[in-house]
């Protein structure tokens, strides 16, 4: 079968392709090849700007034509590199040969041997991949997390004054406000986004075993460490100073763990929203023609929160594997990182799918305040904490035990039950007035 959305093995490239296609320029095979070409070209230009004496003939007015190779990079160009790879059986060497092929007949042709000069493949990969990830984060991924954050802020403000029964261990507990419960997630996400922004994008650039061996033997008087630092910084990253053949990936692991923590918070949110829907605290906006169940016509399922939770779970499983695997490599390098890194876009794709589903679910919610109020009215026992606390303040004997005796009887506690209890207390009229003012609707704290 030819590859299509119907025949793709992964749902990322099948069922969900339309939701994640904007990630393809960063994480697809085309994207990886494109970024490799970009790094090779920028490295060649950096050598010219350093300058290397043998490159004096390459002038700045030729740089736009060099950059056009990656700025105008096409799928046909990527396919040409794949065709070259069939002969070389080496993907990065195929990129080098492609660039040399493109520059034949140009003013730069006499200097072609300075393409990929002194480098190993991982100098290209360990700059291309973190750069593609950084730009994908900036353009496509983090804006979605911030969109969820902002939507939650809006809902927290909208529902700020809505009293709601809290539940701890699944049982009725001291009332809260719906807006505050949403704000819990706002704060959690905000802190994680802040931590995420502090993680540097690290790159490895230092030759076959991280020592600039080839560079130093060819030009022993050049400060290659400074060159490497400047080159990587110009790309918007920081160069790891001491490496083997590959980046040690500690910063990448920290980044993946940060996204995993964000996703864990959102799984918690998905489950809470799902539960509120099941409790009828929210109704869901209906869409003409949609079906909730193939057997039960009445069903309107919280599928967006379920879809989000499922995709976040897949993403987190991959994030955990990647962050645990990538920093481990035998001696100066084995090939396991290369295989694993090819899947770096998959957990981000599942995260994007999840975020879009979560946003869709949030936008479908319609507050059912009648159900929320009915739950509060049905649980007057939750004001027991308030009453016993005030009685403690007044020096009343054993107030906790008195309220425990009142409320733990398997007899329904109503407003009348509480009113009668207060009337019979041996306290001042002022305190009784204070106690009578406490209801499940007003006892919501700060």
Short mmCIF file of C-alpha atoms in Angstrom, two decimals, residues 33-427:
data_model
loop_
_atom_site.label_atom_id
_atom_site.label_comp_id
_atom_site.label_asym_id
_atom_site.label_seq_id
_atom_site.Cartn_x
_atom_site.Cartn_y
_atom_site.Cartn_z
CA UNK A 33 17.68 16.83 6.45
CA UNK A 34 16.77 20.51 6.03
CA UNK A 35 18.28 21.46 9.39
CA UNK A 36 21.42 19.44 8.63
CA UNK A 37 21.88 21.37 5.39
CA UNK A 38 21.37 24.62 7.28
CA UNK A 39 24.04 23.75 9.86
CA UNK A 40 26.54 22.69 7.19
CA UNK A 41 26.05 25.93 5.27
CA UNK A 42 26.27 28.13 8.37
CA UNK A 43 29.41 26.27 9.47
CA UNK A 44 31.05 26.88 6.10
CA UNK A 45 30.15 30.58 6.34
CA UNK A 46 31.51 30.71 9.91
CA UNK A 47 34.83 29.30 8.69
CA UNK A 48 34.94 32.03 6.05
CA UNK A 49 34.19 34.72 8.65
CA UNK A 50 36.73 33.44 11.19
CA UNK A 51 38.64 33.54 8.77
CA UNK A 52 40.55 30.49 7.60
CA UNK A 53 43.38 31.72 5.28
CA UNK A 54 42.48 29.29 2.50
CA UNK A 55 38.96 30.71 2.42
CA UNK A 56 39.96 34.33 1.75
CA UNK A 57 38.47 34.01 -1.71
CA UNK A 58 34.94 33.53 -0.32
CA UNK A 59 33.46 36.97 0.31
CA UNK A 60 30.38 38.10 2.24
CA UNK A 61 28.50 38.92 -0.96
CA UNK A 62 28.48 35.19 -1.72
CA UNK A 63 26.81 34.27 1.57
CA UNK A 64 23.21 34.92 0.38
CA UNK A 65 23.66 32.42 -2.42
CA UNK A 66 25.02 29.88 0.07
CA UNK A 67 22.12 30.42 2.45
CA UNK A 68 19.66 30.09 -0.43
CA UNK A 69 20.54 26.38 -0.51
CA UNK A 70 18.69 25.85 2.77
CA UNK A 71 16.32 28.81 2.60
CA UNK A 72 14.89 27.52 -0.68
CA UNK A 73 15.24 23.85 0.26
CA UNK A 74 12.57 21.69 -1.34
CA UNK A 75 11.22 18.18 -1.06
CA UNK A 76 13.02 17.44 -4.34
CA UNK A 77 16.29 18.51 -2.68
CA UNK A 78 15.59 16.22 0.26
CA UNK A 79 14.84 13.37 -2.12
CA UNK A 80 18.13 14.02 -3.92
CA UNK A 81 19.95 13.63 -0.60
CA UNK A 82 18.08 10.36 0.06
CA UNK A 83 19.13 9.15 -3.40
CA UNK A 84 22.78 9.98 -2.64
CA UNK A 85 22.42 8.14 0.67
CA UNK A 86 21.54 4.96 -1.23
CA UNK A 87 25.16 4.99 -2.41
CA UNK A 88 26.92 6.36 0.66
CA UNK A 89 24.80 4.44 3.18
CA UNK A 90 25.47 7.46 5.42
CA UNK A 91 22.89 10.19 5.86
CA UNK A 92 25.14 13.08 6.89
CA UNK A 93 27.77 12.32 4.24
CA UNK A 94 24.95 12.46 1.71
CA UNK A 95 24.18 16.00 2.89
CA UNK A 96 27.83 16.99 2.37
CA UNK A 97 27.84 15.56 -1.15
CA UNK A 98 24.55 17.30 -1.96
CA UNK A 99 25.94 20.69 -0.95
CA UNK A 100 29.08 20.14 -2.99
CA UNK A 101 26.91 19.15 -5.92
CA UNK A 102 24.84 22.33 -5.58
CA UNK A 103 27.96 24.51 -5.43
CA UNK A 104 29.67 23.08 -8.48
CA UNK A 105 30.11 25.77 -11.09
CA UNK A 106 29.70 28.52 -8.48
CA UNK A 107 32.44 30.90 -7.27
CA UNK A 108 32.72 28.75 -4.17
CA UNK A 109 33.65 25.54 -6.06
CA UNK A 110 37.42 25.86 -5.36
CA UNK A 111 36.69 25.67 -1.63
CA UNK A 112 34.33 22.69 -1.53
CA UNK A 113 36.61 20.61 0.69
CA UNK A 114 35.88 23.03 3.51
CA UNK A 115 32.27 21.81 3.52
CA UNK A 116 32.06 19.56 6.62
CA UNK A 117 35.72 20.37 7.31
CA UNK A 118 37.03 18.62 10.43
CA UNK A 119 33.57 17.56 11.55
CA UNK A 120 31.92 14.33 12.58
CA UNK A 121 28.29 13.61 11.85
CA UNK A 122 27.26 14.36 15.41
CA UNK A 123 28.59 17.91 15.15
CA UNK A 124 25.83 18.36 12.58
CA UNK A 125 23.15 16.24 14.27
CA UNK A 126 23.77 17.58 17.76
CA UNK A 127 23.28 21.13 16.51
CA UNK A 128 20.56 20.47 13.91
CA UNK A 129 18.27 18.50 16.23
CA UNK A 130 18.35 20.85 19.24
CA UNK A 131 17.91 23.81 16.90
CA UNK A 132 14.88 22.22 15.21
CA UNK A 133 13.41 21.39 18.61
CA UNK A 134 14.01 24.92 19.91
CA UNK A 135 12.29 26.45 16.90
CA UNK A 136 9.41 23.95 17.04
CA UNK A 137 8.94 24.77 20.71
CA UNK A 138 8.92 28.49 20.01
CA UNK A 139 6.65 28.41 16.98
CA UNK A 140 4.28 25.50 17.52
CA UNK A 141 4.47 23.75 20.89
CA UNK A 142 4.81 26.23 23.74
CA UNK A 143 2.16 28.59 22.28
CA UNK A 144 -0.37 25.78 22.73
CA UNK A 145 0.59 25.27 26.38
CA UNK A 146 0.26 29.01 26.88
CA UNK A 147 -3.11 28.96 25.14
CA UNK A 148 -4.33 26.36 27.65
CA UNK A 149 -2.87 28.47 30.47
CA UNK A 150 -4.66 31.60 29.25
CA UNK A 151 -7.96 29.78 28.72
CA UNK A 152 -7.80 28.46 32.28
CA UNK A 153 -7.12 31.98 33.53
CA UNK A 154 -10.26 33.16 31.73
CA UNK A 155 -12.36 30.36 33.20
CA UNK A 156 -10.95 30.96 36.68
CA UNK A 157 -12.01 34.60 36.44
CA UNK A 158 -15.39 33.70 34.97
CA UNK A 159 -16.19 31.21 37.74
CA UNK A 160 -14.39 33.01 40.55
CA UNK A 161 -17.50 33.54 42.71
CA UNK A 162 -19.16 30.13 42.14
CA UNK A 163 -19.32 28.21 45.46
CA UNK A 164 -18.79 24.48 45.03
CA UNK A 165 -18.65 21.44 47.25
CA UNK A 166 -15.08 20.15 47.54
CA UNK A 167 -14.32 16.45 47.75
CA UNK A 168 -11.39 14.83 49.48
CA UNK A 169 -11.07 11.05 49.23
CA UNK A 170 -14.20 11.32 47.07
CA UNK A 171 -16.26 12.48 50.06
CA UNK A 172 -17.89 15.89 50.71
CA UNK A 173 -15.43 18.34 52.26
CA UNK A 174 -15.24 22.04 53.14
CA UNK A 175 -16.69 24.06 50.23
CA UNK A 176 -14.47 25.88 47.81
CA UNK A 177 -15.01 28.04 44.74
CA UNK A 178 -14.92 26.72 41.22
CA UNK A 179 -12.69 29.55 40.00
CA UNK A 180 -10.14 28.85 42.72
CA UNK A 181 -10.00 25.16 41.78
CA UNK A 182 -9.23 26.15 38.18
CA UNK A 183 -6.64 28.61 39.46
CA UNK A 184 -4.81 25.71 41.10
CA UNK A 185 -3.96 24.50 37.60
CA UNK A 186 -3.15 28.02 36.39
CA UNK A 187 -0.49 28.36 39.08
CA UNK A 188 0.95 24.91 38.49
CA UNK A 189 1.26 25.43 34.74
CA UNK A 190 2.70 28.92 35.21
CA UNK A 191 5.49 27.63 37.44
CA UNK A 192 6.39 24.82 35.07
CA UNK A 193 6.47 27.15 32.07
CA UNK A 194 8.83 29.37 34.04
CA UNK A 195 11.12 26.43 34.83
CA UNK A 196 10.98 25.35 31.20
CA UNK A 197 12.19 28.76 30.04
CA UNK A 198 15.31 28.44 32.21
CA UNK A 199 16.59 25.28 30.49
CA UNK A 200 19.28 26.11 27.92
CA UNK A 201 19.33 24.57 24.47
CA UNK A 202 22.63 22.71 24.48
CA UNK A 203 24.59 21.59 21.43
CA UNK A 204 27.73 19.54 20.88
CA UNK A 205 30.32 20.85 18.45
CA UNK A 206 33.88 19.60 18.81
CA UNK A 207 34.92 16.97 16.32
CA UNK A 208 35.14 13.18 16.37
CA UNK A 209 35.63 12.77 20.13
CA UNK A 210 34.92 16.29 21.36
CA UNK A 211 38.53 17.57 21.29
CA UNK A 212 38.68 19.45 17.94
CA UNK A 213 41.43 16.98 16.97
CA UNK A 214 41.14 17.50 13.21
CA UNK A 215 40.77 21.27 13.51
CA UNK A 216 43.74 21.58 15.83
CA UNK A 217 46.08 19.45 13.74
CA UNK A 218 45.23 21.47 10.60
CA UNK A 219 45.34 24.90 12.25
CA UNK A 220 47.11 24.53 15.61
CA UNK A 221 47.22 28.25 16.34
CA UNK A 222 43.49 28.90 16.03
CA UNK A 223 41.26 29.08 19.12
CA UNK A 224 38.83 26.39 18.06
CA UNK A 225 37.00 26.31 21.37
CA UNK A 226 36.18 29.98 20.96
CA UNK A 227 35.15 29.34 17.36
CA UNK A 228 32.82 26.56 18.43
CA UNK A 229 31.30 28.65 21.19
CA UNK A 230 30.65 31.59 18.86
CA UNK A 231 29.21 29.38 16.13
CA UNK A 232 26.75 27.63 18.44
CA UNK A 233 25.80 30.86 20.23
CA UNK A 234 25.06 32.52 16.90
CA UNK A 235 22.52 29.76 16.32
CA UNK A 236 20.86 30.64 19.63
CA UNK A 237 22.25 27.73 21.66
CA UNK A 238 25.04 27.03 24.15
CA UNK A 239 27.93 24.67 23.41
CA UNK A 240 28.66 21.88 25.87
CA UNK A 241 32.36 22.30 26.63
CA UNK A 242 33.37 18.75 27.48
CA UNK A 243 31.79 15.96 25.46
CA UNK A 244 32.50 12.65 23.82
CA UNK A 245 31.57 12.26 20.17
CA UNK A 246 28.03 13.19 21.10
CA UNK A 247 26.15 15.69 23.23
CA UNK A 248 25.57 14.26 26.69
CA UNK A 249 21.89 15.29 26.45
CA UNK A 250 21.54 16.31 30.09
CA UNK A 251 19.85 19.59 29.16
CA UNK A 252 17.63 17.84 26.63
CA UNK A 253 16.65 15.32 29.32
CA UNK A 254 15.78 18.21 31.64
CA UNK A 255 13.66 19.75 28.89
CA UNK A 256 11.79 16.51 28.22
CA UNK A 257 11.19 16.05 31.95
CA UNK A 258 9.80 19.59 32.12
CA UNK A 259 7.30 18.81 29.38
CA UNK A 260 6.45 15.55 31.15
CA UNK A 261 5.65 17.51 34.32
CA UNK A 262 3.47 19.91 32.34
CA UNK A 263 1.63 16.98 30.78
CA UNK A 264 1.16 15.33 34.16
CA UNK A 265 -0.56 18.49 35.40
CA UNK A 266 -2.81 18.45 32.35
CA UNK A 267 -3.68 14.78 32.89
CA UNK A 268 -4.78 15.80 36.39
CA UNK A 269 -6.87 18.59 34.85
CA UNK A 270 -8.40 16.21 32.27
CA UNK A 271 -9.46 13.80 34.99
CA UNK A 272 -10.95 16.54 37.16
CA UNK A 273 -12.93 17.98 34.26
CA UNK A 274 -14.09 14.50 33.27
CA UNK A 275 -15.27 13.95 36.84
CA UNK A 276 -17.09 17.29 37.03
CA UNK A 277 -18.89 16.40 33.79
CA UNK A 278 -19.85 13.01 35.22
CA UNK A 279 -21.18 14.80 38.34
CA UNK A 280 -23.29 17.02 36.06
CA UNK A 281 -21.48 20.16 37.25
CA UNK A 282 -20.91 20.88 33.58
CA UNK A 283 -23.03 20.18 30.55
CA UNK A 284 -21.39 19.98 27.14
CA UNK A 285 -22.36 22.04 24.14
CA UNK A 286 -24.02 19.87 21.53
CA UNK A 287 -22.95 19.69 17.91
CA UNK A 288 -25.48 18.78 15.27
CA UNK A 289 -24.82 15.34 13.80
CA UNK A 290 -22.40 14.08 16.45
CA UNK A 291 -22.97 10.66 17.98
CA UNK A 292 -21.97 9.81 21.58
CA UNK A 293 -22.63 6.08 21.43
CA UNK A 294 -23.38 3.57 18.68
CA UNK A 295 -25.99 1.99 20.97
CA UNK A 296 -27.23 4.69 23.38
CA UNK A 297 -28.64 7.72 21.55
CA UNK A 298 -28.73 9.94 24.65
CA UNK A 299 -24.98 9.85 25.33
CA UNK A 300 -22.84 13.01 25.22
CA UNK A 301 -19.43 11.75 26.28
CA UNK A 302 -16.47 13.86 27.53
CA UNK A 303 -14.38 12.48 24.68
CA UNK A 304 -12.11 15.52 24.35
CA UNK A 305 -10.80 15.15 27.90
CA UNK A 306 -10.42 11.39 27.36
CA UNK A 307 -8.55 11.91 24.09
CA UNK A 308 -6.32 14.48 25.76
CA UNK A 309 -5.55 12.22 28.71
CA UNK A 310 -4.71 9.27 26.45
CA UNK A 311 -2.37 11.22 24.21
CA UNK A 312 -0.65 12.88 27.17
CA UNK A 313 -0.03 9.43 28.61
CA UNK A 314 1.62 8.23 25.40
CA UNK A 315 3.68 11.43 25.23
CA UNK A 316 4.86 11.04 28.81
CA UNK A 317 5.87 7.42 28.33
CA UNK A 318 8.08 8.50 25.43
CA UNK A 319 9.41 11.57 27.27
CA UNK A 320 10.37 9.33 30.17
CA UNK A 321 12.17 6.86 27.89
CA UNK A 322 13.99 9.59 25.99
CA UNK A 323 15.13 11.48 29.09
CA UNK A 324 16.31 8.27 30.72
CA UNK A 325 18.02 6.80 27.65
CA UNK A 326 19.70 9.69 25.88
CA UNK A 327 22.21 10.66 28.61
CA UNK A 328 23.59 7.09 28.57
CA UNK A 329 26.07 6.06 25.87
CA UNK A 330 28.90 3.52 25.97
CA UNK A 331 32.38 5.05 26.29
CA UNK A 332 32.86 7.80 23.71
CA UNK A 333 29.66 6.92 21.84
CA UNK A 334 27.35 4.19 20.68
CA UNK A 335 24.60 4.55 18.08
CA UNK A 336 21.57 4.18 20.34
CA UNK A 337 21.08 7.94 20.63
CA UNK A 338 20.77 8.28 16.86
CA UNK A 339 17.99 5.71 16.68
CA UNK A 340 16.12 7.18 19.64
CA UNK A 341 16.46 10.80 18.53
CA UNK A 342 14.56 10.04 15.34
CA UNK A 343 11.46 9.73 17.51
CA UNK A 344 11.96 13.04 19.31
CA UNK A 345 8.98 14.59 17.53
CA UNK A 346 6.54 11.82 18.40
CA UNK A 347 5.87 12.74 22.05
CA UNK A 348 5.53 16.39 21.05
CA UNK A 349 3.03 15.38 18.37
CA UNK A 350 0.95 13.47 20.91
CA UNK A 351 1.20 16.46 23.25
CA UNK A 352 -0.09 18.80 20.53
CA UNK A 353 -2.99 16.43 19.80
CA UNK A 354 -3.77 16.37 23.53
CA UNK A 355 -3.59 20.14 23.96
CA UNK A 356 -5.94 20.74 21.04
CA UNK A 357 -8.40 18.20 22.43
CA UNK A 358 -8.18 19.76 25.89
CA UNK A 359 -8.89 23.23 24.49
CA UNK A 360 -11.82 21.84 22.54
CA UNK A 361 -13.18 20.20 25.69
CA UNK A 362 -12.83 23.36 27.74
CA UNK A 363 -14.68 25.37 25.11
CA UNK A 364 -17.58 22.90 25.19
CA UNK A 365 -18.22 23.30 28.91
CA UNK A 366 -21.44 24.92 30.08
CA UNK A 367 -21.73 25.58 33.80
CA UNK A 368 -24.64 23.77 35.44
CA UNK A 369 -24.95 25.90 38.54
CA UNK A 370 -28.22 24.26 39.54
CA UNK A 371 -26.44 20.93 40.00
CA UNK A 372 -23.59 22.57 41.91
CA UNK A 373 -26.06 24.36 44.20
CA UNK A 374 -28.09 21.20 44.75
CA UNK A 375 -24.94 19.37 45.84
CA UNK A 376 -24.14 22.10 48.35
CA UNK A 377 -27.70 22.13 49.70
CA UNK A 378 -27.56 18.37 50.07
CA UNK A 379 -24.41 18.48 52.21
CA UNK A 380 -24.96 20.73 55.21
CA UNK A 381 -22.69 18.49 57.26
CA UNK A 382 -19.68 20.26 55.72
CA UNK A 383 -20.28 23.33 57.90
CA UNK A 384 -19.42 21.24 60.96
CA UNK A 385 -15.77 22.27 60.62
CA UNK A 386 -16.73 25.95 60.74
CA UNK A 387 -18.98 25.55 63.77
CA UNK A 388 -16.53 23.53 65.84
CA UNK A 389 -13.71 25.98 65.02
CA UNK A 390 -15.72 28.97 66.28
CA UNK A 391 -16.75 26.99 69.38
CA UNK A 392 -13.05 26.27 70.04
CA UNK A 393 -12.42 29.98 69.82
CA UNK A 394 -15.15 30.55 72.42
CA UNK A 395 -13.76 27.94 74.81
CA UNK A 396 -16.76 25.63 74.39
CA UNK A 397 -16.08 22.17 75.89
CA UNK A 398 -15.17 19.44 73.39
CA UNK A 399 -16.63 21.12 70.29
CA UNK A 400 -15.07 18.65 67.83
CA UNK A 401 -16.62 15.74 69.67
CA UNK A 402 -20.00 17.47 69.80
CA UNK A 403 -20.04 18.01 66.04
CA UNK A 404 -18.78 14.51 65.43
CA UNK A 405 -21.67 13.11 67.45
CA UNK A 406 -24.07 15.25 65.42
CA UNK A 407 -22.79 14.46 61.93
CA UNK A 408 -21.50 10.86 62.04
CA UNK A 409 -24.84 9.13 62.53
CA UNK A 410 -25.76 8.10 58.97
CA UNK A 411 -28.70 10.46 59.40
CA UNK A 412 -29.05 13.19 56.79
CA UNK A 413 -27.85 16.57 58.02
CA UNK A 414 -30.00 19.46 56.79
CA UNK A 415 -30.18 23.19 57.38
CA UNK A 416 -32.79 22.51 60.05
CA UNK A 417 -30.49 20.01 61.79
CA UNK A 418 -27.72 22.59 62.00
CA UNK A 419 -30.12 25.36 63.08
CA UNK A 420 -31.52 23.22 65.87
CA UNK A 421 -28.02 22.28 67.04
CA UNK A 422 -26.97 25.94 67.16
CA UNK A 423 -30.13 26.96 69.01
CA UNK A 424 -29.36 24.45 71.76
CA UNK A 425 -25.74 25.56 72.28
CA UNK A 426 -24.81 27.24 75.54
CA UNK A 427 -23.19 30.27 73.89
#
